[in-house]
Coordinates of C-alpha atoms in Angstrom, one line a residue:
X1 CA 83.1 136.7 89.6
X2 CA 81.0 133.8 89.5
X3 CA 79.2 132.9 92.8
X4 CA 79.8 129.1 93.7
X5 CA 77.6 127.5 96.5
X6 CA 78.2 124.1 98.1
X7 CA 75.3 122.9 100.2
X8 CA 76.1 120.5 103.1
X9 CA 72.9 118.5 102.9
X10 CA 70.3 117.3 100.1
X11 CA 67.6 119.7 102.1
X12 CA 69.9 122.7 101.8
X13 CA 70.2 122.1 98.0
X14 CA 66.5 121.5 97.3
X15 CA 65.6 124.3 99.5
X16 CA 67.4 126.8 97.0
X17 CA 66.6 125.0 94.0
X18 CA 63.5 124.3 91.5
X19 CA 63.8 120.5 92.1
X20 CA 62.1 118.3 94.7
X21 CA 63.9 115.6 96.8
X22 CA 62.1 112.9 95.0
X23 CA 63.6 114.3 91.5
X24 CA 67.1 114.4 93.1
X25 CA 67.0 111.0 94.3
X26 CA 65.2 109.6 91.3
X27 CA 67.6 111.2 88.6
X28 CA 70.5 111.6 90.7
X29 CA 71.1 115.4 89.7
X30 CA 72.8 117.3 92.5
X31 CA 74.0 120.2 90.8
X32 CA 72.4 123.5 89.1
X33 CA 73.4 126.6 87.3
X34 CA 70.6 129.3 88.2
X35 CA 70.0 132.7 89.4
X36 CA 73.5 133.4 88.2
X37 CA 75.4 130.9 90.4
X38 CA 76.7 127.7 90.7
X39 CA 75.0 125.2 93.1
X40 CA 76.0 121.7 94.2
X41 CA 75.6 119.2 97.0
X42 CA 78.6 118.4 99.0
X43 CA 79.9 115.1 98.3
X44 CA 80.0 114.7 102.0
X45 CA 76.1 114.5 101.8
X46 CA 76.4 111.2 99.7
X47 CA 77.0 107.7 100.4
X48 CA 79.4 107.0 97.5
X49 CA 80.7 110.5 96.6
X50 CA 80.5 111.8 93.1
X51 CA 82.5 113.6 90.5
X52 CA 82.0 116.8 92.0
X53 CA 84.9 119.0 90.1
X54 CA 83.3 117.7 86.8
X55 CA 80.0 118.8 88.0
X56 CA 81.2 122.3 89.0
X57 CA 82.7 122.5 85.4
X58 CA 79.4 121.0 84.0
X59 CA 77.5 123.9 85.5
X60 CA 79.9 126.7 84.8
X61 CA 79.7 125.6 81.0
X62 CA 76.0 125.9 81.4
X63 CA 76.6 129.6 82.3
X64 CA 78.8 130.2 79.4
X65 CA 76.2 128.5 77.0
X66 CA 73.6 130.8 78.1
X67 CA 75.6 133.9 77.5
X68 CA 77.0 132.8 74.3
X69 CA 73.6 131.8 73.1
X70 CA 71.9 134.7 74.6
X71 CA 69.6 132.5 76.3
X72 CA 68.3 130.6 73.2
X73 CA 69.9 127.2 73.7
X74 CA 67.4 124.6 74.5
X75 CA 68.1 122.0 77.3
X76 CA 69.3 119.3 74.8
X77 CA 72.0 121.7 73.5
X78 CA 72.9 123.0 77.2
X79 CA 73.4 119.3 78.4
X80 CA 74.9 117.9 75.1
X81 CA 77.7 120.8 75.2
X82 CA 78.2 120.7 79.0
X83 CA 78.6 117.2 78.9
X84 CA 81.0 117.0 76.1
X85 CA 83.2 119.8 77.6
X86 CA 82.9 119.1 81.6
X87 CA 86.1 117.0 81.8
X88 CA 88.1 119.0 79.6
X89 CA 89.8 120.6 82.4
X90 CA 91.3 117.3 83.2
X91 CA 92.2 116.6 79.4
X92 CA 89.5 114.3 78.7
X93 CA 87.1 116.2 76.5
X94 CA 84.1 114.2 75.6
X95 CA 84.7 111.5 77.9
X96 CA 81.4 109.5 78.8
X97 CA 81.5 106.9 81.5
X98 CA 81.7 103.3 80.3
X99 CA 77.9 102.7 82.1
X100 CA 76.4 105.6 80.2
X101 CA 77.6 104.3 76.9
X102 CA 76.6 100.8 78.0
X103 CA 73.0 102.2 78.7
X104 CA 73.0 104.2 75.4
X105 CA 73.8 101.2 73.3
X106 CA 71.0 99.0 75.4
X107 CA 68.4 101.5 74.8
X108 CA 69.4 102.2 71.2
X109 CA 68.8 98.6 70.7
X110 CA 65.4 98.5 72.2
X111 CA 64.5 101.6 70.3
X112 CA 63.7 103.6 73.6
X113 CA 65.9 106.4 73.3
X114 CA 64.7 110.0 74.9
X115 CA 63.0 112.4 72.3
X116 CA 64.8 115.6 72.7
X117 CA 62.0 117.8 73.5
X118 CA 61.1 115.5 76.2
X119 CA 64.1 116.7 78.0
X120 CA 62.7 120.1 78.5
X121 CA 62.4 121.9 81.0
X122 CA 65.0 119.8 82.8
X123 CA 66.6 116.3 82.6
X124 CA 66.2 116.2 86.4
X125 CA 62.3 115.9 85.7
X126 CA 62.7 112.6 83.8
X127 CA 60.9 109.6 85.5
X128 CA 63.9 107.6 86.4
X129 CA 67.7 107.7 86.9
X130 CA 68.0 105.3 83.7
X131 CA 66.2 107.9 81.7
X132 CA 68.3 110.7 83.0
X133 CA 71.5 108.6 82.4
X134 CA 70.4 108.1 78.8
X135 CA 69.5 111.4 78.2
X136 CA 72.8 112.6 79.1
X137 CA 74.6 109.8 77.0
X138 CA 72.5 110.8 73.9
X139 CA 73.3 114.4 74.0
X140 CA 76.7 114.1 75.0
X141 CA 77.5 111.8 72.5
X142 CA 75.7 114.0 69.7
X143 CA 78.0 116.8 70.7
X144 CA 80.8 114.2 70.7
X145 CA 80.2 113.1 67.4
X146 CA 79.6 116.7 65.9
X147 CA 83.1 117.4 67.2
X148 CA 84.6 114.4 65.7
X149 CA 82.9 115.0 62.4
X150 CA 83.2 118.7 62.0
X151 CA 85.9 119.8 64.2
X152 CA 86.7 120.2 68.0
X153 CA 85.3 123.7 68.0
X154 CA 81.9 122.7 66.5
X155 CA 79.9 122.4 69.7
X156 CA 80.9 126.2 70.3
X157 CA 80.0 127.1 66.9
X158 CA 76.9 125.5 67.2
X159 CA 75.9 127.6 70.6
X160 CA 77.2 130.8 68.9
X161 CA 75.2 130.3 65.9
X162 CA 71.8 130.3 68.2
X163 CA 73.4 133.5 69.5
X164 CA 73.0 135.6 66.4
X165 CA 69.2 134.3 65.9
X166 CA 69.2 130.7 64.6
X167 CA 67.0 128.0 66.2
X168 CA 68.7 125.0 67.5
X169 CA 67.8 122.9 64.5
X170 CA 68.8 125.4 61.9
X171 CA 72.1 126.1 63.9
X172 CA 73.2 122.4 63.8
X173 CA 72.4 122.3 60.2
X174 CA 74.6 125.1 59.7
X175 CA 77.7 123.4 61.5
X176 CA 76.9 120.1 60.3
X177 CA 76.4 120.9 56.5
X178 CA 73.4 119.1 56.0
X179 CA 69.7 118.3 57.3
X180 CA 69.1 117.8 61.0
X181 CA 67.5 114.3 59.9
X182 CA 70.9 113.5 58.2
X183 CA 72.7 114.2 61.3
X184 CA 70.6 112.2 63.7
X185 CA 70.7 109.3 61.3
X186 CA 74.4 109.4 61.1
X187 CA 74.8 109.8 64.9
X188 CA 72.5 106.9 65.4
X189 CA 74.6 104.7 62.9
X190 CA 77.4 105.5 65.2
X191 CA 75.5 104.7 68.2
X192 CA 74.7 101.3 66.8
X193 CA 78.3 100.4 66.4
X194 CA 79.0 100.7 70.1
X195 CA 79.6 97.4 71.9
X196 CA 76.2 95.9 73.3
X197 CA 77.1 94.4 76.8
X198 CA 74.9 91.4 77.3
X199 CA 75.1 91.9 81.3
X200 CA 73.2 93.3 84.1
X201 CA 73.2 97.0 84.5
X202 CA 72.5 98.9 87.7
X203 CA 71.3 102.3 87.3
X204 CA 70.2 104.1 90.4
X205 CA 70.5 107.8 91.6
X206 CA 73.0 109.2 94.0
X207 CA 72.8 107.7 97.3
X208 CA 72.3 110.7 99.7
X209 CA 72.4 111.1 103.4
X210 CA 69.9 113.5 105.2
X211 CA 73.0 115.0 106.9
X212 CA 76.8 114.5 107.7
X213 CA 76.1 111.5 109.9
X214 CA 72.4 110.9 108.6
X215 CA 70.8 107.4 107.2
X216 CA 70.9 106.9 103.5
X217 CA 67.7 106.2 101.6
X218 CA 70.1 103.2 100.0
X219 CA 71.2 101.4 103.0
X220 CA 74.5 100.7 103.3
X221 CA 76.0 97.8 105.4
X222 CA 78.2 98.4 108.6
X223 CA 81.4 97.9 106.7
X224 CA 80.6 100.2 104.0
X225 CA 79.7 97.6 101.2
X226 CA 78.1 99.0 98.1
X227 CA 74.2 99.2 99.1
X228 CA 73.1 99.0 95.6
X229 CA 70.4 96.7 94.0
X230 CA 70.7 92.8 93.2
X231 CA 68.4 92.1 90.3
X232 CA 69.0 88.0 90.6
X233 CA 66.9 86.8 93.4
X234 CA 69.2 83.7 94.3
X235 CA 72.3 86.2 94.3
X236 CA 70.2 88.4 96.7
X237 CA 69.5 85.6 99.1
X238 CA 73.2 84.5 99.1
X239 CA 74.4 88.1 99.9
X240 CA 71.5 88.5 102.5
X241 CA 72.8 85.2 104.2
X242 CA 76.6 86.3 103.9
X243 CA 75.7 89.8 105.4
X244 CA 74.1 87.9 108.2
X245 CA 77.2 85.7 108.7
X246 CA 79.3 88.7 108.5
X247 CA 77.8 90.4 111.2
X248 CA 78.1 87.6 113.5
X249 CA 81.8 87.3 113.1
X250 CA 81.8 84.3 110.8
X251 CA 83.8 85.5 108.0
X252 CA 84.8 82.4 106.4
X253 CA 81.3 81.2 106.0
X254 CA 80.2 84.8 104.8
X255 CA 83.1 84.5 102.2
X256 CA 81.4 81.2 100.9
X257 CA 78.1 82.9 100.6
X258 CA 79.4 86.0 99.0
X259 CA 81.3 83.5 96.3
X260 CA 78.0 81.9 95.6
X261 CA 76.3 85.2 94.7
X262 CA 79.4 86.4 92.8
X263 CA 79.3 83.0 90.5
X264 CA 75.7 84.2 89.6
X265 CA 76.1 88.2 89.2
X266 CA 79.9 88.8 89.1
X267 CA 79.3 92.2 87.4
X268 CA 76.7 93.6 90.0
X269 CA 78.6 96.5 92.3
X270 CA 76.7 95.3 95.5
X271 CA 78.0 91.6 95.1
X272 CA 81.5 92.3 94.0
X273 CA 82.1 94.7 96.7
X274 CA 81.1 92.3 99.6
X275 CA 83.1 89.5 97.9
X276 CA 86.2 91.6 97.6
X277 CA 85.8 92.5 101.1
X278 CA 85.4 89.1 102.6
X279 CA 88.6 88.1 100.4
X280 CA 90.5 91.1 101.9
X281 CA 89.4 90.0 105.3
X282 CA 91.0 86.4 104.5
X283 CA 94.1 87.8 103.3
X284 CA 93.5 87.3 99.8
X285 CA 94.1 90.6 97.9
X286 CA 94.9 89.0 94.5
X287 CA 91.5 87.6 94.7
X288 CA 89.9 90.6 96.0
X289 CA 91.4 92.8 92.9
X290 CA 90.4 90.3 90.3
X291 CA 86.7 90.5 91.4
X292 CA 86.8 94.4 91.3
X293 CA 88.6 94.7 88.1
X294 CA 85.6 93.4 86.1
X295 CA 83.1 95.9 87.8
X296 CA 85.2 99.1 88.0
X297 CA 85.4 98.8 84.1
X298 CA 81.7 99.8 84.1
X299 CA 81.0 101.3 87.6
X300 CA 84.0 103.9 87.9
X301 CA 82.2 106.5 89.8
X302 CA 81.3 104.1 92.9
X303 CA 83.8 105.3 95.8
X304 CA 83.7 102.0 97.7
X305 CA 85.1 100.0 95.0
X306 CA 88.1 102.4 94.5
X307 CA 88.7 102.0 98.3
X308 CA 88.7 98.3 98.0
X309 CA 91.1 98.3 95.1
X310 CA 93.2 100.4 96.9
X311 CA 93.3 98.2 99.9
X312 CA 93.9 95.1 97.6
X313 CA 96.8 97.0 95.9
X314 CA 98.4 97.9 99.1
X315 CA 98.1 94.2 100.4
X316 CA 99.9 93.3 97.2
X317 CA 102.6 96.0 98.1
X318 CA 102.0 97.7 94.8
X319 CA 102.2 101.1 96.4
X320 CA 102.1 103.5 93.5
X321 CA 98.8 101.7 92.0
X322 CA 97.5 101.7 95.3
X323 CA 98.1 105.7 95.7
X324 CA 96.3 106.0 92.4
X325 CA 93.2 104.1 93.5
X326 CA 93.1 106.0 96.7
X327 CA 93.5 109.3 94.6
X328 CA 90.6 108.3 92.3
X329 CA 88.7 107.9 95.5
X330 CA 89.5 111.4 96.7
X331 CA 88.0 112.7 93.4
X332 CA 84.9 111.4 94.4
X333 CA 84.8 112.1 98.0
X334 CA 87.6 114.1 99.5
X335 CA 85.8 113.6 103.0
X336 CA 86.2 109.8 102.9
X337 CA 88.7 109.5 106.1
X338 CA 89.4 105.8 105.7
X339 CA 90.4 106.4 102.2
X340 CA 92.4 109.4 102.7
X341 CA 94.3 107.4 105.5
X342 CA 94.8 104.7 102.8
X343 CA 96.3 107.2 100.5
X344 CA 98.5 108.5 103.2
X345 CA 99.7 105.2 103.9
X346 CA 100.3 104.4 100.3
X347 CA 102.1 107.4 99.5
X348 CA 104.4 107.1 102.3
X349 CA 105.3 103.6 101.1
X350 CA 105.7 104.7 97.7
X351 CA 108.2 107.6 98.8
X352 CA 105.8 110.3 97.4
X353 CA 106.8 113.2 100.0
X354 CA 104.8 115.8 98.4
X355 CA 101.6 113.9 98.4
X356 CA 102.2 112.6 102.0
X357 CA 102.7 116.5 103.0
X358 CA 99.1 117.2 101.3
X359 CA 97.5 114.5 103.1
X360 CA 98.6 115.4 106.5
X361 CA 97.3 119.0 105.7
X362 CA 93.8 117.5 104.6
X363 CA 93.5 115.4 107.6
X364 CA 94.3 118.3 109.6
X365 CA 91.5 120.3 107.9
X366 CA 89.1 117.3 108.5
X367 CA 90.1 117.3 112.1
X368 CA 91.2 113.7 112.0
X369 CA 95.0 114.4 112.5
X370 CA 97.2 117.4 113.9
X371 CA 98.8 119.3 110.8
X372 CA 102.1 117.7 110.4
X373 CA 101.5 114.7 112.9
X374 CA 103.8 112.0 111.4
X375 CA 103.0 108.3 112.2
X376 CA 100.2 107.2 114.3
X377 CA 97.4 106.8 111.5
X378 CA 96.1 103.2 112.0
X379 CA 94.3 104.3 115.1
X380 CA 92.6 107.1 113.4
X381 CA 91.4 104.8 110.8
X382 CA 89.9 102.5 113.3
X383 CA 88.1 105.3 114.9
X384 CA 86.5 106.8 111.9
X385 CA 85.8 103.1 110.3
X386 CA 82.4 102.8 111.7
X387 CA 81.2 106.2 111.2
X388 CA 82.4 106.8 107.5
X389 CA 82.4 103.4 106.0

């Protein structure tokens, strides 16, 4: 049996780990495999949530890599193999987020990739979240490329070779069938063929709360809009004015200001989230959906974007697609009550009785709805709206 511990707050997680709060907030790493156990921070302690099941899979893989290599695998092998296989439980082996690939492509073009030895003793100790993101993308794509070229079991054979005494370079050369330098050149050539996205890229750490109702270090707006950064100063000013108008109930004027920001920075989550929300408040679900699609293709792990996509699809009466969007949000944060209420409503309208029953059970566990309570869900959504979003 493998012990799994899920910590309710960041303070609890850092107290038992070897990481500081600053390292966690900088790099966004909130899972560990250490002391013969798997440890993660609850998605409830985060503003947006995160793919916690992939994280548990990733940490479990570290335990297996340690045992198979007899403790000989260095950090870059550990993280590369774990990243390559973490989503295999859901049939997406080797999957890397579009944002990670975009950053990897950008850093490759700038010749600022992370040296493998610089990843020790932990990627969590790199100086920025972008460095951590590119490090995971580097080693993950290395193992992906190795599996592509030498068979799907190549990463496992690599780890096993270290378990019988080879160092990391020698083990890779054995599996690759050539020199380490040749492998690295070939992999860099593959990275160089990735599409280079000429757009703003926002890379920040996991936005954490101090507790279940605590304040986030990345300040969220009252209606739960994306609290991320906006690099363009003009777009930032338009958003600030839109927020002020929104808080005063002047929704039409707020939409106009958010629209100006959206023209300047349509790919920034903080801008698209507000613009889409304003369109929804004006009863324009198609316009909201159009604004979100261009952002979700990069920022697929931002829960608030999935929530607003679900709302937009529900407004268009595309209930099965709305169900899928809200389910994606649940993968990131199962404690998001408005999102779960949205999922329940969409599943009811799509005629998915099995999913409806599961949502009633989940809402009962969360204390938002008595198990089996059938209908009056909209009042619950209003009650939790201010707290959760």
